[in-house]
Coordinates of N, CA and C in Angstrom, one line a residue:
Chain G
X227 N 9.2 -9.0 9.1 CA 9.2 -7.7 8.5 C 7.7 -7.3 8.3
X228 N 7.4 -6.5 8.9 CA 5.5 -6.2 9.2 C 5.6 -4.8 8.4
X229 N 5.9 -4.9 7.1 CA 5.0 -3.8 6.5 C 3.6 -2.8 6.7
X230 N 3.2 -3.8 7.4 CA 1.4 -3.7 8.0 C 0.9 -3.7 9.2
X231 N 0.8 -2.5 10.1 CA 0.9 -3.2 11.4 C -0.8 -3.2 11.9
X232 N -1.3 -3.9 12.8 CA -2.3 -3.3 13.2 C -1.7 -3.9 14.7
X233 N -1.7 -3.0 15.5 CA -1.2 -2.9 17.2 C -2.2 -3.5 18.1
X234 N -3.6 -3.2 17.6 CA -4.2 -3.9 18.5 C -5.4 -5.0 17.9
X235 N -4.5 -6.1 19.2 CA -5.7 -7.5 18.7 C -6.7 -7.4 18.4
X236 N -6.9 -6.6 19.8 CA -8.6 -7.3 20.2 C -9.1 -5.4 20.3
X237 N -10.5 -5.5 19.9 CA -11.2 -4.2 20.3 C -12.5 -4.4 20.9
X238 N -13.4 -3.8 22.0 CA -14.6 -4.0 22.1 C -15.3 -2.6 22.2
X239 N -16.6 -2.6 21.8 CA -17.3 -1.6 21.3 C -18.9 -2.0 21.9
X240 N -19.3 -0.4 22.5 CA -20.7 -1.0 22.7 C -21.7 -0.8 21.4
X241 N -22.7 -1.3 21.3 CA -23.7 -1.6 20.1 C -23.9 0.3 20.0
X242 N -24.1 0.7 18.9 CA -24.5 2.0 18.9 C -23.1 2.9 18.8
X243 N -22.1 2.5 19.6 CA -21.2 3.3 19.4 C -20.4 3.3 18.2
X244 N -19.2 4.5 17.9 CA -18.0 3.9 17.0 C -17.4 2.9 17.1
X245 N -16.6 2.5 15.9 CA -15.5 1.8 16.0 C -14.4 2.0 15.5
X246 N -13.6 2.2 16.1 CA -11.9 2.8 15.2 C -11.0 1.8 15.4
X247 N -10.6 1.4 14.0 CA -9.4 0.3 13.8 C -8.5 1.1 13.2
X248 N -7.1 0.9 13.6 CA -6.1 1.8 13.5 C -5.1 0.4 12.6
X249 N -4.4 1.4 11.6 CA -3.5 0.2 11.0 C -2.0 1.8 10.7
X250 N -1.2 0.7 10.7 CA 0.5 1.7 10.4 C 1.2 1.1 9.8
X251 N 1.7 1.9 8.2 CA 1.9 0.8 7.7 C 4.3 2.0 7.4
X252 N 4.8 0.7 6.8 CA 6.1 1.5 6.8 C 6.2 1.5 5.6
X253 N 6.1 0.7 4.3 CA 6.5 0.9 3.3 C 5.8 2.2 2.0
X254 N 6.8 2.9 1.8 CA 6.5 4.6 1.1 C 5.6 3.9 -0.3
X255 N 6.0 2.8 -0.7 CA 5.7 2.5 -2.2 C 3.9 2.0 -2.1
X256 N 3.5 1.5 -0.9 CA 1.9 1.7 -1.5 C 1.3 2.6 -1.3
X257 N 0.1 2.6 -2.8 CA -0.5 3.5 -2.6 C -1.8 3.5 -2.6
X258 N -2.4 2.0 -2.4 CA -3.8 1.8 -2.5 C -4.1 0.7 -1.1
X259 N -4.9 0.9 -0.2 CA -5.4 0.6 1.2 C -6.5 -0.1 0.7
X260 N -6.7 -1.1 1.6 CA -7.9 -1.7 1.7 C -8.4 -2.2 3.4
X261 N -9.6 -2.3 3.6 CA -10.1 -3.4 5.1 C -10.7 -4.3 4.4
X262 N -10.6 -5.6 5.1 CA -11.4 -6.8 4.7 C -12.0 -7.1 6.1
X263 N -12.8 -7.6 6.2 CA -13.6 -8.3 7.5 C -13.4 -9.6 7.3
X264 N -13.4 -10.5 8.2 CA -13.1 -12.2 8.3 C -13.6 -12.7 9.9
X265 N -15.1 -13.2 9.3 CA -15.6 -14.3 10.3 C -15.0 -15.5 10.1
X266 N -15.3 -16.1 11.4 CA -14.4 -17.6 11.1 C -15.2 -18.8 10.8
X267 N -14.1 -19.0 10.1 CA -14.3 -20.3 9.0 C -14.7 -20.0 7.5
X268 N -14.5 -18.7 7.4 CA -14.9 -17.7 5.7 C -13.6 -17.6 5.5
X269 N -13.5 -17.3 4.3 CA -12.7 -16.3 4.0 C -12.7 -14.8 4.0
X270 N -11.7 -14.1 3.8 CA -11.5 -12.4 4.1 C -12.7 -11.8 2.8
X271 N -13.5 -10.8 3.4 CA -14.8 -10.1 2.3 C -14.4 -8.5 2.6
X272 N -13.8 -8.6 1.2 CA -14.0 -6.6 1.3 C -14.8 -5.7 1.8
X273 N -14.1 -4.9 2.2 CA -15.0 -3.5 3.1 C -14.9 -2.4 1.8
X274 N -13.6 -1.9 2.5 CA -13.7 -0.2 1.6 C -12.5 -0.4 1.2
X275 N -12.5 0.4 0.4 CA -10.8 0.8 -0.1 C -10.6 2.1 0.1
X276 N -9.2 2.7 -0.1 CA -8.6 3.9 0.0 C -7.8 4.5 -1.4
X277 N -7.6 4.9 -2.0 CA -6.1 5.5 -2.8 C -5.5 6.1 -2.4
X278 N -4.1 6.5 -2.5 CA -3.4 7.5 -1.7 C -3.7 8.7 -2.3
X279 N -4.4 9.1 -3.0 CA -4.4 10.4 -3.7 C -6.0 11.0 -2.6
X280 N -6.4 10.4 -1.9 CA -7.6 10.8 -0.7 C -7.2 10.2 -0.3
X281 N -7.9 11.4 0.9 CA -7.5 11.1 2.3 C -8.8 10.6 2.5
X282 N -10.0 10.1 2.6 CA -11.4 9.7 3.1 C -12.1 9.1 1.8
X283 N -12.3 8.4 2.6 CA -13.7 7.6 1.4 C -14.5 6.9 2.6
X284 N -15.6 7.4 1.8 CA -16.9 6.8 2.9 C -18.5 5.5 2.1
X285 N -18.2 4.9 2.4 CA -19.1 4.2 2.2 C -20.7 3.4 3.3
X286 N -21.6 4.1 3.2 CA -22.8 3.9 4.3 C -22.1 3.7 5.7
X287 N -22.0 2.9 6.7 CA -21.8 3.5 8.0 C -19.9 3.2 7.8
X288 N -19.1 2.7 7.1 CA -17.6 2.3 7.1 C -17.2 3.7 6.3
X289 N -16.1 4.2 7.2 CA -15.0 5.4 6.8 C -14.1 4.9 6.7
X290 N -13.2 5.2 5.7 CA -12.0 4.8 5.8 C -10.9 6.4 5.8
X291 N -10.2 6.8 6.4 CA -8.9 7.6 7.0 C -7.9 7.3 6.5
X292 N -7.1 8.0 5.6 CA -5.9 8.3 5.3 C -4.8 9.2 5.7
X293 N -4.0 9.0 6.5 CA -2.8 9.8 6.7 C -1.5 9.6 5.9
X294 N -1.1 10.0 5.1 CA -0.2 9.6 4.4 C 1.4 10.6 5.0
X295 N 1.1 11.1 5.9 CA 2.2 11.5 6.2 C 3.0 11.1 7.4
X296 N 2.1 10.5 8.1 CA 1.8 9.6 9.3 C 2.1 8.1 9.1
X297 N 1.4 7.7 7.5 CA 1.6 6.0 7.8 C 0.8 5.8 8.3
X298 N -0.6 6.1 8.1 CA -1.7 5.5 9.2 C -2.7 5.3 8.7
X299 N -3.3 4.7 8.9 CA -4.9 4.9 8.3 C -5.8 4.1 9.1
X300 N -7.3 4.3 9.5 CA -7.9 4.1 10.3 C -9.8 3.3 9.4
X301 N -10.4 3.0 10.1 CA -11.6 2.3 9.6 C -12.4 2.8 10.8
X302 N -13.8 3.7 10.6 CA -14.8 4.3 11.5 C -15.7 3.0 11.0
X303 N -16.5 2.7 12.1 CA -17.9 2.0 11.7 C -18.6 3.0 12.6
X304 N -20.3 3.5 11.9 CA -20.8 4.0 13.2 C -22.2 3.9 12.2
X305 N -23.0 3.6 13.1 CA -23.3 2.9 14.5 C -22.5 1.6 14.5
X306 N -21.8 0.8 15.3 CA -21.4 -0.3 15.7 C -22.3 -1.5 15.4
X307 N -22.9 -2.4 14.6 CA -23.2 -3.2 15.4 C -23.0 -4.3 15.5
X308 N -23.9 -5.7 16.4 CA -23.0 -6.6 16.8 C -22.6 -7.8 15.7
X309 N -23.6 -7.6 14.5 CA -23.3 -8.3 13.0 C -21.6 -8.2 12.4
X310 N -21.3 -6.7 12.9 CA -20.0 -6.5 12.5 C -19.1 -6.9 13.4
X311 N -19.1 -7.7 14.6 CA -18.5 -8.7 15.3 C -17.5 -9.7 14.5
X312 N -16.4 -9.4 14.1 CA -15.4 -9.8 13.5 C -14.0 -9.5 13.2
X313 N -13.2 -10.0 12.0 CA -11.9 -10.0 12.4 C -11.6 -8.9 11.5
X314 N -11.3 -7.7 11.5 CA -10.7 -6.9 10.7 C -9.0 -6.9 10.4
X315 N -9.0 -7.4 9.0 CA -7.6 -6.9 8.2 C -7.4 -5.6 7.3
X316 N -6.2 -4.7 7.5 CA -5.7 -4.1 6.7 C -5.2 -4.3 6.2
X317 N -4.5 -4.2 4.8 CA -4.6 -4.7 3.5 C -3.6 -3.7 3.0
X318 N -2.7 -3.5 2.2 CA -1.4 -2.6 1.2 C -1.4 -3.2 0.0
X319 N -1.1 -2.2 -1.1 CA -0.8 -2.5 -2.3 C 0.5 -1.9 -2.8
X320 N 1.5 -1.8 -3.8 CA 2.5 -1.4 -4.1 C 1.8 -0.7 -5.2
X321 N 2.2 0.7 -5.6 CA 1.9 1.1 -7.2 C 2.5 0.5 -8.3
X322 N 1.6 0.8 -9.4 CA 2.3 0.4 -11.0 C 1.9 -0.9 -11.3
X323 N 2.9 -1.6 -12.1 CA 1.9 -2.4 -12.6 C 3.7 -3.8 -12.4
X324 N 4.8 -3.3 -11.9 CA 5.8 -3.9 -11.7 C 5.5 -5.0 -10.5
X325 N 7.0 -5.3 -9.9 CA 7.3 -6.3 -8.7 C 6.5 -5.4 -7.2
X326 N 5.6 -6.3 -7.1 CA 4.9 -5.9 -5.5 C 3.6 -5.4 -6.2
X327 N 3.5 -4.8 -6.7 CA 1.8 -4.7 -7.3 C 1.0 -5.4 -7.2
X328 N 1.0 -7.2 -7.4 CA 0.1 -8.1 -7.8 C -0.3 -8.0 -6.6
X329 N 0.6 -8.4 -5.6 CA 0.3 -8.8 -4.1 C -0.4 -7.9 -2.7
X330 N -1.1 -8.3 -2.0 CA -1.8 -7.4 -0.6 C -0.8 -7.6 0.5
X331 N -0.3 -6.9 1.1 CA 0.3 -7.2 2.2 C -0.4 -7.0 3.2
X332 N -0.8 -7.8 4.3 CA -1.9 -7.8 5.1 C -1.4 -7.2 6.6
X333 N -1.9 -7.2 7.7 CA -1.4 -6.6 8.8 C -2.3 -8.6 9.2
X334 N -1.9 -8.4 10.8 CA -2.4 -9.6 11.4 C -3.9 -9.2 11.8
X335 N -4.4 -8.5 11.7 CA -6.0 -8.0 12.3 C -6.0 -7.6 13.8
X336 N -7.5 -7.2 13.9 CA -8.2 -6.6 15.1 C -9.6 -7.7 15.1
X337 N -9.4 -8.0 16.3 CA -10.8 -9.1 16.5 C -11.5 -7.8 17.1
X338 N -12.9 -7.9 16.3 CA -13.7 -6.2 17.3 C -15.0 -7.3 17.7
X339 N -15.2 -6.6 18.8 CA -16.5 -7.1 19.6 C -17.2 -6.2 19.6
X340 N -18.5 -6.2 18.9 CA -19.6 -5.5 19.4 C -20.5 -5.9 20.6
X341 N -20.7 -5.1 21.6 CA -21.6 -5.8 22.8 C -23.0 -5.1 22.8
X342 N -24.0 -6.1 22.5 CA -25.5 -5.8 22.0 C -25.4 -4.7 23.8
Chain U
X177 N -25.0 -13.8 -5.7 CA -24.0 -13.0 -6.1 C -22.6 -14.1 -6.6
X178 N -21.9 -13.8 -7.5 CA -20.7 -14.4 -7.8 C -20.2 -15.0 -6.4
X179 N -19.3 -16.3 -6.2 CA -18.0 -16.5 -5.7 C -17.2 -17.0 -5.7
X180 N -16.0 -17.5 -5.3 CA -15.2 -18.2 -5.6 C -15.4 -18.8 -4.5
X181 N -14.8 -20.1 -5.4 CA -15.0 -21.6 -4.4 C -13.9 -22.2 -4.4
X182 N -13.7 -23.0 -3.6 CA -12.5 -24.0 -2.9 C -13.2 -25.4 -2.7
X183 N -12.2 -26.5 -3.0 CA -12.2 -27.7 -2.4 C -10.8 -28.2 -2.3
X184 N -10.5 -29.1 -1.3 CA -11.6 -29.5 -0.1 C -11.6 -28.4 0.9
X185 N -12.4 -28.8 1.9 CA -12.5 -27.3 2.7 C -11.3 -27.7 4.0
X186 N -11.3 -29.2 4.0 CA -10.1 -29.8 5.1 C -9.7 -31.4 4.6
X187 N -8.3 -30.7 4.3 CA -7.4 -31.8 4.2 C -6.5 -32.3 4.9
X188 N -6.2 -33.5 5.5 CA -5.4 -33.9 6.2 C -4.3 -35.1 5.4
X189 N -3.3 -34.9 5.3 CA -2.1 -35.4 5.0 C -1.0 -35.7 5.5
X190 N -0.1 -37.1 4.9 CA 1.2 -37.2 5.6 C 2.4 -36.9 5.2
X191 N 3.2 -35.7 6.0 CA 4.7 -35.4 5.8 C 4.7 -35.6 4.5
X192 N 5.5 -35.2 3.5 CA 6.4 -35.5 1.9 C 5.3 -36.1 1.2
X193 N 3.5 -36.6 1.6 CA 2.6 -36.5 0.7 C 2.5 -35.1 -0.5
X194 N 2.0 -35.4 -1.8 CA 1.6 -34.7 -2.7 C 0.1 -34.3 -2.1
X195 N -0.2 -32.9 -2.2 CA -1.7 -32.1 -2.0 C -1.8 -31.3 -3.6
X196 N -3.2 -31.3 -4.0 CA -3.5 -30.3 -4.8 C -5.0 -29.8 -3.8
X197 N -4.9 -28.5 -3.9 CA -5.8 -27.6 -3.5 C -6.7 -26.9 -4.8
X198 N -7.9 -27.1 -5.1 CA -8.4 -26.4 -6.0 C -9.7 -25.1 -5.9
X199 N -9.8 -24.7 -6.8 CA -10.6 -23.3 -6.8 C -11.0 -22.8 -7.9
X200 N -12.4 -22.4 -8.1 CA -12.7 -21.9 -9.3 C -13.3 -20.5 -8.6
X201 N -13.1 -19.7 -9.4 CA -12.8 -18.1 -9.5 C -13.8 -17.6 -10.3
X202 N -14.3 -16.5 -9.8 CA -15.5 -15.4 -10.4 C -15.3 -15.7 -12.0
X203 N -16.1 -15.9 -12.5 CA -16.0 -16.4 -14.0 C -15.3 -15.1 -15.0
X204 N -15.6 -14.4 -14.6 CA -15.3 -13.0 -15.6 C -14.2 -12.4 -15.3
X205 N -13.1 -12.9 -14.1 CA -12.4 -12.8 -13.8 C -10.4 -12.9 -14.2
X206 N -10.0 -12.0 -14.7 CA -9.0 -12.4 -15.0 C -7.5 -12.8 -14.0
X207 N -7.1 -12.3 -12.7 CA -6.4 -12.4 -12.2 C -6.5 -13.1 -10.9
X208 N -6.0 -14.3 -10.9 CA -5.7 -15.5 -9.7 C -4.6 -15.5 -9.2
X209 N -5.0 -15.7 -7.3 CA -4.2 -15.4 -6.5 C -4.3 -16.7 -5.7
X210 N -3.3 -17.3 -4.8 CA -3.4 -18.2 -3.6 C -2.6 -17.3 -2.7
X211 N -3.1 -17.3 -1.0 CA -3.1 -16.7 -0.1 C -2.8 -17.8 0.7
X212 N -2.2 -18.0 1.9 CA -2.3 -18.7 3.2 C -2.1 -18.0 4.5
X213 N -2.7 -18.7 5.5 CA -2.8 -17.8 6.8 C -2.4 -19.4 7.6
X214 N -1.8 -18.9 8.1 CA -1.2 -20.1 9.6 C -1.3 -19.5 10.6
X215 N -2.0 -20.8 11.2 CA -2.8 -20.4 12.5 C -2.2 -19.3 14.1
X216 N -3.1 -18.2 13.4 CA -2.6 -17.4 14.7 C -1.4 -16.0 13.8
X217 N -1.4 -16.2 12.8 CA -0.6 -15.0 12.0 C -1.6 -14.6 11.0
X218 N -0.6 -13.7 10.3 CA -1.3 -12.5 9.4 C -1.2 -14.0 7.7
X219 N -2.0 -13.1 7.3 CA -2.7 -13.5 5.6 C -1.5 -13.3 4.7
X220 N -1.0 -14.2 4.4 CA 0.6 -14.0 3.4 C -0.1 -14.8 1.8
X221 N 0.5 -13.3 1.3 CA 0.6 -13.6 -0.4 C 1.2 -14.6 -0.8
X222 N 1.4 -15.6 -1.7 CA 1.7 -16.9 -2.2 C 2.0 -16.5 -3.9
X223 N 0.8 -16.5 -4.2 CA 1.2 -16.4 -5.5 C 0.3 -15.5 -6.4
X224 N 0.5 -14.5 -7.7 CA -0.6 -13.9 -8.5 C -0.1 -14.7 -9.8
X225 N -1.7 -15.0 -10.5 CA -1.4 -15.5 -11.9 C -2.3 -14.9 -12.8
X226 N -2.1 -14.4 -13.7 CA -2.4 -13.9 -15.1 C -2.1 -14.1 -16.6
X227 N -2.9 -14.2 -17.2 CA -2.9 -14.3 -19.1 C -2.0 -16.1 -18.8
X228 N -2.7 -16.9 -17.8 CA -1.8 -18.3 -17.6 C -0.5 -18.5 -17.3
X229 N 0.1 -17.3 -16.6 CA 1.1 -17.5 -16.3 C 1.5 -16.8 -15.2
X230 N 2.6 -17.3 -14.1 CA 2.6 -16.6 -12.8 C 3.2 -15.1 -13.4
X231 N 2.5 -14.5 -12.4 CA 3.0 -12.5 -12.9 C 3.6 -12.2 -11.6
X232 N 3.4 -13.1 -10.4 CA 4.7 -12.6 -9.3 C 4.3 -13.8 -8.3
X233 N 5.5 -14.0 -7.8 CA 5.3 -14.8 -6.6 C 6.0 -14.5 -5.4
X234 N 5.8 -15.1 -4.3 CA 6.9 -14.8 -3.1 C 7.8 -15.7 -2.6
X235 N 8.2 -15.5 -1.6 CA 9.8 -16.3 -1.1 C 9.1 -17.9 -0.4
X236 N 8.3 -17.7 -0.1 CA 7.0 -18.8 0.5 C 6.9 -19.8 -0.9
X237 N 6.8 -19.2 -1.7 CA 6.6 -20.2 -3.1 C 7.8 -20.8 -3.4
X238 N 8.1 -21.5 -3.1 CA 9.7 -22.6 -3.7 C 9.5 -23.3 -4.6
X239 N 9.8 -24.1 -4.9 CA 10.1 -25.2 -5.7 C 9.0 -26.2 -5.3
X240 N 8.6 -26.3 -4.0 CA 8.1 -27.4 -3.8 C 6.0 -26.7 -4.5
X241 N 5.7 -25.7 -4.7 CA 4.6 -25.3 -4.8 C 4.5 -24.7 -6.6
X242 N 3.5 -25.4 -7.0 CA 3.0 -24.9 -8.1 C 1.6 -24.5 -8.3
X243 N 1.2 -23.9 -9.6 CA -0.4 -23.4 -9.6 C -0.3 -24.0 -11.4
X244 N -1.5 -24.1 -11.4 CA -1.9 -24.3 -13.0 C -3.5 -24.0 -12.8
X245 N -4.0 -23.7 -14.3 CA -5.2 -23.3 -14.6 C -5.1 -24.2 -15.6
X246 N -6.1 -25.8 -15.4 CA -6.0 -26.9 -16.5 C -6.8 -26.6 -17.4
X247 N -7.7 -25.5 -17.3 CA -9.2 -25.8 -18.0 C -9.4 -23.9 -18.1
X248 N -10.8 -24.0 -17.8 CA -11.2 -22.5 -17.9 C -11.8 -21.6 -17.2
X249 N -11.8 -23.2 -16.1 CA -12.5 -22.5 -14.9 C -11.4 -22.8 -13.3
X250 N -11.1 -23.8 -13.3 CA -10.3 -24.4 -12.7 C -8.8 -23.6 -12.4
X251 N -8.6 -23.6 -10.9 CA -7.1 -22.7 -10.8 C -6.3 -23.6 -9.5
X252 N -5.4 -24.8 -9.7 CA -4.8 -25.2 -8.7 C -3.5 -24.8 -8.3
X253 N -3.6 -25.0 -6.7 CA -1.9 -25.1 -6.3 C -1.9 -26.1 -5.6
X254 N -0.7 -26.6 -6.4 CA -0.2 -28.5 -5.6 C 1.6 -27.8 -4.9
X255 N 1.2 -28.6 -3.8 CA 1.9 -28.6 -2.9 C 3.3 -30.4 -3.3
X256 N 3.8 -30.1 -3.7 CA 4.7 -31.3 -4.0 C 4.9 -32.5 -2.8
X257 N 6.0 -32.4 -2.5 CA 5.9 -33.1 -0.5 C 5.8 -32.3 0.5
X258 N 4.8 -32.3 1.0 CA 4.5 -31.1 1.9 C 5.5 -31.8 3.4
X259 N 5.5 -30.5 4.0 CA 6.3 -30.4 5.7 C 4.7 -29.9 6.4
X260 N 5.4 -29.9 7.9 CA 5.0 -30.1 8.7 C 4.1 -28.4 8.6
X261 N 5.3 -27.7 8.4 CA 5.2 -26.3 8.4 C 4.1 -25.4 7.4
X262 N 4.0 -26.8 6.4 CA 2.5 -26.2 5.6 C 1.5 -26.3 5.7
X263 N 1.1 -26.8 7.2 CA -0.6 -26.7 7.5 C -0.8 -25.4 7.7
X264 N -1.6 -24.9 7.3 CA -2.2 -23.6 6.9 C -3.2 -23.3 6.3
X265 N -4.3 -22.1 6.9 CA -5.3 -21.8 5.7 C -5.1 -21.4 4.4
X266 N -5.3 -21.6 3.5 CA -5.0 -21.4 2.2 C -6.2 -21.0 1.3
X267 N -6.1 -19.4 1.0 CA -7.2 -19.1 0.1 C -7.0 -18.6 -0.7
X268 N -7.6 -19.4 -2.3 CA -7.7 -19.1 -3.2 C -8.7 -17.3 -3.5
X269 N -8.0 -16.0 -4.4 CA -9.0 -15.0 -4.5 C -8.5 -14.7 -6.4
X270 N -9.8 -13.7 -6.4 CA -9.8 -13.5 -7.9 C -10.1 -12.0 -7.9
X271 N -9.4 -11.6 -9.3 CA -10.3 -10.1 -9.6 C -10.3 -9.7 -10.7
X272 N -11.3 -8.8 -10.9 CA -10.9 -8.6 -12.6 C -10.3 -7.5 -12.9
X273 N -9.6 -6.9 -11.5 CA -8.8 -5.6 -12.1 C -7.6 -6.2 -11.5
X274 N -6.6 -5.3 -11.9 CA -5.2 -5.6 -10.7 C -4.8 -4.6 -10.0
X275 N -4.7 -3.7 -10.5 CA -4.2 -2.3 -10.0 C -5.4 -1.9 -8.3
X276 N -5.8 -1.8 -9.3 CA -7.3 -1.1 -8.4 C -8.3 -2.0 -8.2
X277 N -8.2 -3.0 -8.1 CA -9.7 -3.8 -7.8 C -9.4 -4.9 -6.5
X278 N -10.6 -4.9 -6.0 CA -10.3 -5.6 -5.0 C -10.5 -7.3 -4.8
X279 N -10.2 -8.0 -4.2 CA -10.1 -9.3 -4.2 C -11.2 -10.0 -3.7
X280 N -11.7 -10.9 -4.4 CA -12.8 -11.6 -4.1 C -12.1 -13.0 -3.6
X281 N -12.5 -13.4 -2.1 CA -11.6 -14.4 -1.5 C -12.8 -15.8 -1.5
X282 N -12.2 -17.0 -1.5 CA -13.1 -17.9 -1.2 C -12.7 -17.9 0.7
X283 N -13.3 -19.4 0.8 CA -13.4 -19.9 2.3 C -12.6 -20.3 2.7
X284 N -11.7 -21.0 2.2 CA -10.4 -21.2 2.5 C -10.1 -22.8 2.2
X285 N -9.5 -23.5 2.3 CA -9.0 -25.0 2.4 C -7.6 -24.9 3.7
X286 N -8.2 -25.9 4.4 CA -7.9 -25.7 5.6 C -6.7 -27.4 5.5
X287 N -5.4 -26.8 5.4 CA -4.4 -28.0 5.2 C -3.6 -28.1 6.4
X288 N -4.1 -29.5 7.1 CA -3.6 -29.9 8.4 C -2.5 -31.3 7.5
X289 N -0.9 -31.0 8.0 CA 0.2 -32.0 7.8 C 1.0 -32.5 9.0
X290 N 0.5 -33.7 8.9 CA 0.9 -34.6 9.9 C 2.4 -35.3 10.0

């Protein structure tokens, strides 16, 4: 049951350019988005978050996109670079403070390649 | 900067052996979580605990898995007789909001069962 999708594994990016990670998610009941980044052998380190009540939140070169009519939401990095050579997860929350709230439902990631 | 820690970072055990996995969490921190990732899938929720007691768990959490907070810093989950099927990364995260705050993750404990 993939609540969380992200479609694609793998992304490569040249140094300088964008980066767009695309995540789809099905369940109507979250309403708070997050990306984590995960080099390996760490653990997952927060990026940005989202609320469903915006559609954009920007933080220095990381955008984060909301479509909530679509089920989509997206993560801009720009400029690219190759430091940010890592595993990106998208992340779901449930509203309220009931059953599904506590928990993140994750998508499986996007490994992005930056090429210096 | 704050973080949350894990030990051991790799454990290796036999079939229906007892594991505890430990973690201590951002000090100021009220809500603890365990996470595990098996190798090659997505990041699955396990367990949230708050005010010392579980506040939700998932279908992954059976009988054979518990968490306790012995002390005040300290937040374990012991794995009772573990299967083959519970090698997996396992990460302990913390936060001090629930709603809206985001998770601070350690490194993981990395449980290989033989």
């Amino acid at each position: 049951d993939q609540q969380v999708k992200q479609n694609s594994p793998s992304l490569s990016v040249q140094e300088g350019r964008i980066s767009i990670l695309n995540c789809d998610y099905t369940n109507s009941m979250f309403d708070y988005f997050l990306w984590y980044k995960k080099y390996p052998a760490e653990g997952p380190t927060f990026l940005i978050s989202i609320s469903s009540i915006k559609d954009k939140n920007e933080d220095g070169r990381f955008t984060v996109f909301l479509n909530k009519s679509a089920k989509h939401l997206s993560l801009h990095i720009v400029p690219s670079q190759p430091g940010d050579s890592a595993v990106y997860f998208c992340a779901a929350r449930r509203g309220g403070s009931g059953a599904g709230s506590y928990q993140l439902t994750f998508g499986k990631g996007t490994k992005l390649s930056v090429i210096p | 900067e704050p973080e949350v820690t894990q030990t051991p970072s790799h454990q290796v055990t036999q079939m229906g052996q007892e594991v505890i996995l430990r973690c201590v969490p951002i000090s100021n921190h009220l809500y603890f979580y365990w996470y595990r990732q098996i190798l090659g899938q997505k990041v699955e929720f396990l367990v949230s605990f708050y005010n010392n007691e579980i506040s939700e768990k998932s279908e992954i959490f059976d009988d054979q898995f518990s968490v306790e907070r012995p002390d005040g810093s300290n937040f374990t989950l012991k794995i009772r007789s573990t299967k083959l099927e519970d090698s997996a990364m396992y990460f302990c995260a913390s936060s001090a909001l629930q709603g809206r705050g985001e998770l601070f993750f350690g490194e993981g404990s990395r449980l290989t069962v033989l």
